Tab-separated table of C-alpha atoms and ligand atoms in Angstrom:
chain	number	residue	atom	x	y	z
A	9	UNK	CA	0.000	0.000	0.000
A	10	UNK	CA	1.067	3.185	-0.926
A	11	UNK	CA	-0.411	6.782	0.372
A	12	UNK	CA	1.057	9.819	-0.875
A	13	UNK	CA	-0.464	13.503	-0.431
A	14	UNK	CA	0.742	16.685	-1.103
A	15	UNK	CA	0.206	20.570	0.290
A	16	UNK	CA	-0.702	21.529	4.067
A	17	UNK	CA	-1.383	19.076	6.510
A	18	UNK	CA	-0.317	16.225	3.945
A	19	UNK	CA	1.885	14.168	6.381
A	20	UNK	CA	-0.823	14.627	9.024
A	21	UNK	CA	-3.475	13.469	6.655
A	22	UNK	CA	-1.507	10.419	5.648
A	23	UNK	CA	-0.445	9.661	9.601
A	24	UNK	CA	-4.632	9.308	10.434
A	25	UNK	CA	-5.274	7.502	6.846
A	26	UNK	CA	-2.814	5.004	7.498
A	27	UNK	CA	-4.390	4.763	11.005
A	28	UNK	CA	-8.129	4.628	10.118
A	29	UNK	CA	-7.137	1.659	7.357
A	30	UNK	CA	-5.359	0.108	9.838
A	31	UNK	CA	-8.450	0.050	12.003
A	32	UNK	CA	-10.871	-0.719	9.234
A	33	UNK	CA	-8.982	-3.793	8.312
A	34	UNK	CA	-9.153	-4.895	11.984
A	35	UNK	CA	-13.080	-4.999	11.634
A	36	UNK	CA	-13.269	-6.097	8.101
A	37	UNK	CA	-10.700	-8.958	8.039
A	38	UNK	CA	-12.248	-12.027	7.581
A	39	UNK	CA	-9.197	-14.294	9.017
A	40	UNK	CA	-9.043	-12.078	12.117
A	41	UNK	CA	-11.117	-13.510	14.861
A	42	UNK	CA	-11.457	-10.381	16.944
A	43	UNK	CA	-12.694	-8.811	13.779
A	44	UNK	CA	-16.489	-7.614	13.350
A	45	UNK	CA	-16.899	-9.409	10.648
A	46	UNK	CA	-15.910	-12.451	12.622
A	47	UNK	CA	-18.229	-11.219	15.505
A	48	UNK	CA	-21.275	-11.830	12.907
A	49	UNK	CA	-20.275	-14.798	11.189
A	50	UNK	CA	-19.820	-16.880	15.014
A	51	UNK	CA	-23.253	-15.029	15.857
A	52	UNK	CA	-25.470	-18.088	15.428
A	53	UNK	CA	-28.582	-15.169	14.131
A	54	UNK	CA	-28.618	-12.865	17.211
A	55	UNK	CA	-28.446	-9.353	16.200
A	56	UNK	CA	-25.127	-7.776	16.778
A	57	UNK	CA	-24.502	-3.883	16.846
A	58	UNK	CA	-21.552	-2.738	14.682
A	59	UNK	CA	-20.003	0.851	13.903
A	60	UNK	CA	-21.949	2.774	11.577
A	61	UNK	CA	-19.141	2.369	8.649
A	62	UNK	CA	-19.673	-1.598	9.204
A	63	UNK	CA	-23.428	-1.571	8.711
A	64	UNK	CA	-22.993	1.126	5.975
A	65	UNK	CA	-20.434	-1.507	3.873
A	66	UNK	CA	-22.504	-4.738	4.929
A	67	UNK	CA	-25.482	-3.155	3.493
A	68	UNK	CA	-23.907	-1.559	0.064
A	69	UNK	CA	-22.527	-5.038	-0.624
A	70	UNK	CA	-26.086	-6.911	-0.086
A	71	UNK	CA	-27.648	-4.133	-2.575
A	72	UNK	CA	-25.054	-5.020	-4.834
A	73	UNK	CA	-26.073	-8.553	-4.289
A	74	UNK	CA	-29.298	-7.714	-5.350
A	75	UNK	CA	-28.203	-6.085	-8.633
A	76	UNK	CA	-26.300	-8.333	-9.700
A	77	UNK	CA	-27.629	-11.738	-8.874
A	78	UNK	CA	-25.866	-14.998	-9.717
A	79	UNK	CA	-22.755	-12.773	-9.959
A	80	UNK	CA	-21.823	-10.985	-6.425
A	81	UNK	CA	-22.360	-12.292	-3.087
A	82	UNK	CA	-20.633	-10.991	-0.177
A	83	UNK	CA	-21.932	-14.339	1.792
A	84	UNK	CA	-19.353	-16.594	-0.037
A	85	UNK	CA	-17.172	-16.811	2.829
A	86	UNK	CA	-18.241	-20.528	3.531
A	87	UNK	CA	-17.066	-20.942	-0.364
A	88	UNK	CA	-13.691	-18.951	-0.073
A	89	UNK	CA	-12.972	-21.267	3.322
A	90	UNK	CA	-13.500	-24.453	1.822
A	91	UNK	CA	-11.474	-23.867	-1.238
A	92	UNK	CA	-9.056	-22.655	1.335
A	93	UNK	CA	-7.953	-19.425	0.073
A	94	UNK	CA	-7.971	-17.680	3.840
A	95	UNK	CA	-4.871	-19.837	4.309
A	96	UNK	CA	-1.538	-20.424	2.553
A	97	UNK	CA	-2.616	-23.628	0.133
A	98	UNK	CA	-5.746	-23.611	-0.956
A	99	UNK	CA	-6.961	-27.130	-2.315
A	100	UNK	CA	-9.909	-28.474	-3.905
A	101	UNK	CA	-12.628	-29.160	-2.092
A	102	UNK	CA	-14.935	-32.114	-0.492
A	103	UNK	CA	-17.964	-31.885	-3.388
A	104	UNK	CA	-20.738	-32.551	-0.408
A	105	UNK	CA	-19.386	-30.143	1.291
A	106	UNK	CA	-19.387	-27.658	-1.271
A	107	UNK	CA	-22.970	-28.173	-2.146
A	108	UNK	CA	-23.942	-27.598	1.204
A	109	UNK	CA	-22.396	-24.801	1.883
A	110	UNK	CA	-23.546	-23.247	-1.429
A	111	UNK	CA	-26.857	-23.157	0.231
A	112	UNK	CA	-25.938	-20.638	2.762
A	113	UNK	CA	-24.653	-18.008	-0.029
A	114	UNK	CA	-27.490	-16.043	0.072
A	115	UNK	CA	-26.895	-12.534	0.926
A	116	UNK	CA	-30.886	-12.251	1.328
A	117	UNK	CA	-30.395	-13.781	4.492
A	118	UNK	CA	-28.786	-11.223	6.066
A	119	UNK	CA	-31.285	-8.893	8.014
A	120	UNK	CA	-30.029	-5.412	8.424
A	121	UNK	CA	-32.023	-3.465	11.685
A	122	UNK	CA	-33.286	-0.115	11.786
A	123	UNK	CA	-31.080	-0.109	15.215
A	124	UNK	CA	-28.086	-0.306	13.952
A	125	UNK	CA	-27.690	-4.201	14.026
A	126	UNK	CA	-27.210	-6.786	12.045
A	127	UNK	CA	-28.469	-10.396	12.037
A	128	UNK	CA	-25.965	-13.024	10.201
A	129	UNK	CA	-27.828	-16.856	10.757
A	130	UNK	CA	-26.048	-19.827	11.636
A	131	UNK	CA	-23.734	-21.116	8.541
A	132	UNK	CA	-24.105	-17.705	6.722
A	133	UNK	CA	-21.106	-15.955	6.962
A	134	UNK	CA	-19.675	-12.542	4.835
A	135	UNK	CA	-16.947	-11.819	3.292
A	136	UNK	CA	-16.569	-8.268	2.618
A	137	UNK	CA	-13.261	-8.666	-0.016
A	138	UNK	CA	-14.857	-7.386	-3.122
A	139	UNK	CA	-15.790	-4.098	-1.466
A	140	UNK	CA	-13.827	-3.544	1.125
A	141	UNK	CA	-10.868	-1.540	-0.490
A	142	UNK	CA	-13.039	0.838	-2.988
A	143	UNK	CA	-14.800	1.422	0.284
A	144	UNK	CA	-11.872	2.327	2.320
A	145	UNK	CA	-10.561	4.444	-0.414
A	146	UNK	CA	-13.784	6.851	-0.581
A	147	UNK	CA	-13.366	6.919	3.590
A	148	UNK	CA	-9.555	8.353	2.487
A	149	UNK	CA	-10.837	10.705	0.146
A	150	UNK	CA	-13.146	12.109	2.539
A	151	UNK	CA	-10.799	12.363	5.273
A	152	UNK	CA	-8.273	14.077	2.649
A	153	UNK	CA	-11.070	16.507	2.038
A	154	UNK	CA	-11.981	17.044	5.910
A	155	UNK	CA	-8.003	17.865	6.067
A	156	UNK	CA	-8.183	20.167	3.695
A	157	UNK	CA	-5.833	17.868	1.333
A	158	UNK	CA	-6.463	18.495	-2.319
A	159	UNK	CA	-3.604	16.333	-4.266
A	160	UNK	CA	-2.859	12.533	-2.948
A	161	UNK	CA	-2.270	9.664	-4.997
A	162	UNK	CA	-3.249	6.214	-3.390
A	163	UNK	CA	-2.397	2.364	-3.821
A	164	UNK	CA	-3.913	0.215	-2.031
A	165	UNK	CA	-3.266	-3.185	-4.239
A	166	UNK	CA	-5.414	-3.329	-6.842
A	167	UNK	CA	-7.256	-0.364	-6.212
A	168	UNK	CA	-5.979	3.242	-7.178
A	169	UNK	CA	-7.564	6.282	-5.632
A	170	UNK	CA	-6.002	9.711	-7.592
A	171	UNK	CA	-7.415	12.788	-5.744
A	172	UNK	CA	-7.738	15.783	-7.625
A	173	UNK	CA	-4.379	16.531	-9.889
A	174	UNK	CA	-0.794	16.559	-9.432
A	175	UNK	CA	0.658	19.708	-7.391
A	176	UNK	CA	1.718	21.180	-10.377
A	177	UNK	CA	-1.829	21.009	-12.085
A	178	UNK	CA	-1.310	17.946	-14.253
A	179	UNK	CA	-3.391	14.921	-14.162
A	180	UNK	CA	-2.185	11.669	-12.385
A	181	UNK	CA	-0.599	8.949	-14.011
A	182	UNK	CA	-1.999	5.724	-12.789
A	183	UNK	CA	-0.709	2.312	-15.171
A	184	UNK	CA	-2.980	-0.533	-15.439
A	185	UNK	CA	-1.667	-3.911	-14.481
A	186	UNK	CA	-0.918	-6.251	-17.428
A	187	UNK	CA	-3.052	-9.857	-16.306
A	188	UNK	CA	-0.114	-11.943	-17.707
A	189	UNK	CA	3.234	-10.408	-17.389
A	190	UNK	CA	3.195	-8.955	-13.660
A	191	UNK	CA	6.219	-6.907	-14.554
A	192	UNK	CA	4.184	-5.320	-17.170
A	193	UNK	CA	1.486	-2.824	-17.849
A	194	UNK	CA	-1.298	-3.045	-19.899
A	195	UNK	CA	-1.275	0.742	-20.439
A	196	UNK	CA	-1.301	4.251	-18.550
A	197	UNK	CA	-4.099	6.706	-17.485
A	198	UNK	CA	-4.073	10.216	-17.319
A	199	UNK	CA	-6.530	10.682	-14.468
A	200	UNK	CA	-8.059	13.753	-11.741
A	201	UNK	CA	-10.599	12.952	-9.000
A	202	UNK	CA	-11.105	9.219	-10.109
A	203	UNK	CA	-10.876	5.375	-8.539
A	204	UNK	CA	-9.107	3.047	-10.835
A	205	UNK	CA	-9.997	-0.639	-9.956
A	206	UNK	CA	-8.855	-3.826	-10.825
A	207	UNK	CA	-9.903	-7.340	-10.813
A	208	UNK	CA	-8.299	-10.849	-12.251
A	209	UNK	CA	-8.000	-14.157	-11.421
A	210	UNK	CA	-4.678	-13.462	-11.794
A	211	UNK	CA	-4.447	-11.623	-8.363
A	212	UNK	CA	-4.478	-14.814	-6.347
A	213	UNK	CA	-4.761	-18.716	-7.689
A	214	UNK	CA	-3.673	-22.012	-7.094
A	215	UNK	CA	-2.378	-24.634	-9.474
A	216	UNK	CA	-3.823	-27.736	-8.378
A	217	UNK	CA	-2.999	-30.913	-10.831
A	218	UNK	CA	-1.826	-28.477	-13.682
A	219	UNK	CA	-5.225	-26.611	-13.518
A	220	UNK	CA	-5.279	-23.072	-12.491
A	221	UNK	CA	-8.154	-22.055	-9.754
A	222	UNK	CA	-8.334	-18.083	-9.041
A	223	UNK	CA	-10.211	-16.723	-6.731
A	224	UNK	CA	-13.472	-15.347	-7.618
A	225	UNK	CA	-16.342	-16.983	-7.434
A	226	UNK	CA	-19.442	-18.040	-8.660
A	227	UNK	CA	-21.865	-17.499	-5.832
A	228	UNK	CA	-24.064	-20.424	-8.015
A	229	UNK	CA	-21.787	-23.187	-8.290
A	230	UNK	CA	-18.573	-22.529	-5.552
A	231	UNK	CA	-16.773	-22.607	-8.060
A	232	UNK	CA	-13.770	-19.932	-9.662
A	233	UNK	CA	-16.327	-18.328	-11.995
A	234	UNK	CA	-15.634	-19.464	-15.710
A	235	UNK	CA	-15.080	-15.930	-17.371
A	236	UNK	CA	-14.167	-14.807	-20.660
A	237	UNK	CA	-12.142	-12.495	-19.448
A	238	UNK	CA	-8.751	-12.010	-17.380
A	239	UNK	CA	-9.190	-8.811	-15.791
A	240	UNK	CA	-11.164	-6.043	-15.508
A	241	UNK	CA	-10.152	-2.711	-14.818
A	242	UNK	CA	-13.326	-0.019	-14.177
A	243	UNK	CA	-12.832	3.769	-13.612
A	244	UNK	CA	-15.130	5.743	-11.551
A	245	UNK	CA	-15.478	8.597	-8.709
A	246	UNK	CA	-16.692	6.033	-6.196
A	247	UNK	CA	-14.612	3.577	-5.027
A	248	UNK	CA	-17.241	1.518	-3.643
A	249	UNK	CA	-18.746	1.416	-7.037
A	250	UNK	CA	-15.535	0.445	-8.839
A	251	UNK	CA	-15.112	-2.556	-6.332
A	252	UNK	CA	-18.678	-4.187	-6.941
A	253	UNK	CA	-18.176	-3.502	-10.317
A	254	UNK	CA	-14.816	-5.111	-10.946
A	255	UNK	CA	-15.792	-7.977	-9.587
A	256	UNK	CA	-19.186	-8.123	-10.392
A	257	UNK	CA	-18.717	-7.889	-14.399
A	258	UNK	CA	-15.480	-10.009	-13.913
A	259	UNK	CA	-17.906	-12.824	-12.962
A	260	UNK	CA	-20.910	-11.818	-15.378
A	261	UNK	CA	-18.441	-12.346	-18.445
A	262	UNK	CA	-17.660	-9.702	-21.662
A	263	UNK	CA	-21.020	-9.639	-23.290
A	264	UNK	CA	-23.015	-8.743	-20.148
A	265	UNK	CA	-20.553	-6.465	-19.027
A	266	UNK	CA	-20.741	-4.547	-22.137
A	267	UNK	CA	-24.462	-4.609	-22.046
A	268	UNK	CA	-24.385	-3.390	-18.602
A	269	UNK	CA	-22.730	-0.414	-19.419
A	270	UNK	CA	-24.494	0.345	-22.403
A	271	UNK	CA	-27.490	0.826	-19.796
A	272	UNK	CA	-25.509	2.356	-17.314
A	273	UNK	CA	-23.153	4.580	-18.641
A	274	UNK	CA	-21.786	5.669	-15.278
A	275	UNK	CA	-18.762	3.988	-15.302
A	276	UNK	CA	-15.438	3.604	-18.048
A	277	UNK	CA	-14.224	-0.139	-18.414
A	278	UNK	CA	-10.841	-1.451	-19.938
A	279	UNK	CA	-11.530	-5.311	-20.357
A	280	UNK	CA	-8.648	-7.978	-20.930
A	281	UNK	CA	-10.343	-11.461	-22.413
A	282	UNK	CA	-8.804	-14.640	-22.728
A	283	UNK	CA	-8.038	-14.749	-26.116
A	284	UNK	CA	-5.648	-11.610	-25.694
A	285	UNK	CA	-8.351	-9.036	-26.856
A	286	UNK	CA	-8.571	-5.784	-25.257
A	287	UNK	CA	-11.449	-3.933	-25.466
A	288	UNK	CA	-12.235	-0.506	-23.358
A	289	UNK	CA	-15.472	1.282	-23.434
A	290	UNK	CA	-15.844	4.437	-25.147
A	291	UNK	CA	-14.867	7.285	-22.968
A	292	UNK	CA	-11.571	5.594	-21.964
A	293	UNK	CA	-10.064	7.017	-24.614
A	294	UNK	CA	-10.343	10.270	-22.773
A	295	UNK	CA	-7.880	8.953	-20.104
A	296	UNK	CA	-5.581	6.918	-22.398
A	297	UNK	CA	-1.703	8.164	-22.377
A	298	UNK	CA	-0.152	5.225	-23.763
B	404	AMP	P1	-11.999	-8.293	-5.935
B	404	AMP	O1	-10.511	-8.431	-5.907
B	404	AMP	O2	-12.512	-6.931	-5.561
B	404	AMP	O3	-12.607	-8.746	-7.224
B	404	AMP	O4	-12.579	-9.239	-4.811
B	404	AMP	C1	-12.300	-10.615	-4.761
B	404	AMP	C2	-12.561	-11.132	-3.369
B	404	AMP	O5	-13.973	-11.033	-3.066
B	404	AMP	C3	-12.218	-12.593	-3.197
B	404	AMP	O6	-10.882	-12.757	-2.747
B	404	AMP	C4	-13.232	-13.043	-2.135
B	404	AMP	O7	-12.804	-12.639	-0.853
B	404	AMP	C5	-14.466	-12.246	-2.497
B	404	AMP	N1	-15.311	-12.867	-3.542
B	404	AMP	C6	-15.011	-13.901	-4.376
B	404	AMP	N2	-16.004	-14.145	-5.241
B	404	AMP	C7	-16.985	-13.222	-4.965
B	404	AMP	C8	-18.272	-12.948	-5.526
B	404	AMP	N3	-18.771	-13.638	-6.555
B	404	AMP	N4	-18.996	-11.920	-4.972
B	404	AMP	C9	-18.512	-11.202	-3.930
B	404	AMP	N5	-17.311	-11.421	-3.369
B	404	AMP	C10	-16.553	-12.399	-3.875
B	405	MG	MG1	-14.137	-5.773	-6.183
């Protein structure tokens, strides 16, 4: 991770971001037991009270749940654990199991409270992954802003939050990653006041017997999600929005993507397929350096 700001009270702004991420990864880790998260996946249905941010992210990702069905679901936790990916070798796993757990990915089943609680029942259990960093880097921006911070440029693995230009006026460059040669890039953006996020199988697999098994899912079949494509990289102003939808059209495949944002038109998309294409939507263009 990499946080850099610039003007007055930059190295004070980056001292509290660093803090406040450090803190929102110690209630949104999934492997941490002490975690929040944790607190509502071991809380057998009874209605737990969590900080406002907590309930705020929990209920953005079951609304994205809900718009993209079949595609995102923050309640694959039970999948992600039985593949194994929260430890160092994931594996393949027991069949039986995996079809029972796959009927606990529901995120439907997660009752948010007017109170300020949240009910997770027994065997349901979130993972917050695909949302958690675009989320964390809007909570930057607006901390940046509350700071009076007008120029930072943030990594935070995958997803790239440039806040308004470089000191000298110009816009950031931010270089997508290249989803086959890590030590290359796929191009560069010129970008001001925009989230650049990206997902891939690539990020994290395992090669079990000579097959390759990445990490995102499909909430229908616990199973990596059989895509057409090997990464997508979507720009927007939100994060949050960049998240979901990085791994949401990721799972959803090329031609839905594209007629996704043909509908929506509120977001720019660069997509790498599997055959080597490259296609990018038609206001990336704007951004494109090289
Ligand atoms: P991202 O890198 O933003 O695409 O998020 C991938 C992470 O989200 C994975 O490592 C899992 O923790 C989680 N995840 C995997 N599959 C899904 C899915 N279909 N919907 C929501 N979260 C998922
Ligand atoms: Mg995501």
């Amino acid at each position: 991770m990499i946080l850099r700001a610039y003007g007055k009270n930059a190295d004070e702004a980056i001292r509290q971001a660093s803090e406040h991420l450090f803190d929102m990864d110690a209630r949104w880790s999934v492997t941490r037991p002490t975690s929040e998260i944790s607190r509502l996946n071991q809380s057998d249905g009874v209605p737990i009270s969590v900080s406002s941010d907590t309930f705020d992210l929990i209920s953005s990702a079951i609304h994205a749940a809900e718009q993209f069905p079949g595609a995102f679901d923050p309640t694959i936790q039970p999948v992600m654990e039985l593949w194994g990916f929260y430890r160092d070798e994931p594996n393949l796993p027991d069949e039986h199991a995996l079809n029972e757990v796959l009927l606990s990915v529901d995120a439907s089943l997660v009752t948010l409270h007017d109170d300020g609680t949240v009910s997770v029942p027994t065997g349901v259990r979130l993972d917050l992954g695909a949302v958690a960093k675009g989320y964390a880097a809007d909570r930057v921006r607006d901390l940046f802003h509350i700071m009076g911070v007008e120029s930072a440029l943030c990594n935070f693995g995958g997803t790239v939050l440039a806040l308004g230009s470089k000191p000298d006026g110009s816009d950031w460059m931010v270089a997508v990653q290249h989803p086959l040669e890590s030590s290359a890039y796929l191009c560069t953006l010129a970008v001001s006041d925009m989230t650049v996020v990206t997902s891939g199988g690539y990020e994290r697999y395992v090669e079990i017997d000579g097959k390759e098994y990445h990490h995102i899912m499909d909430p229908d079949t616990g199973y990596p999600c059989e895509s057409d494509l090997l990464s997508v990289t979507i720009l927007t102003e939100s994060g949050l929005y960049g998240d979901i939808l990085s791994t949401a059209l990721f799972v959803m495949g090329y031609d839905a993507a594209m007629t996704y944002w043909k509908e929506s038109r509120d977001f720019e998309a660069i997509f790498v397929l599997k055959d080597g294409t490259v296609s990018m939507t038609g206001g990336v263009q704007n951004y494109l350096v090289s």
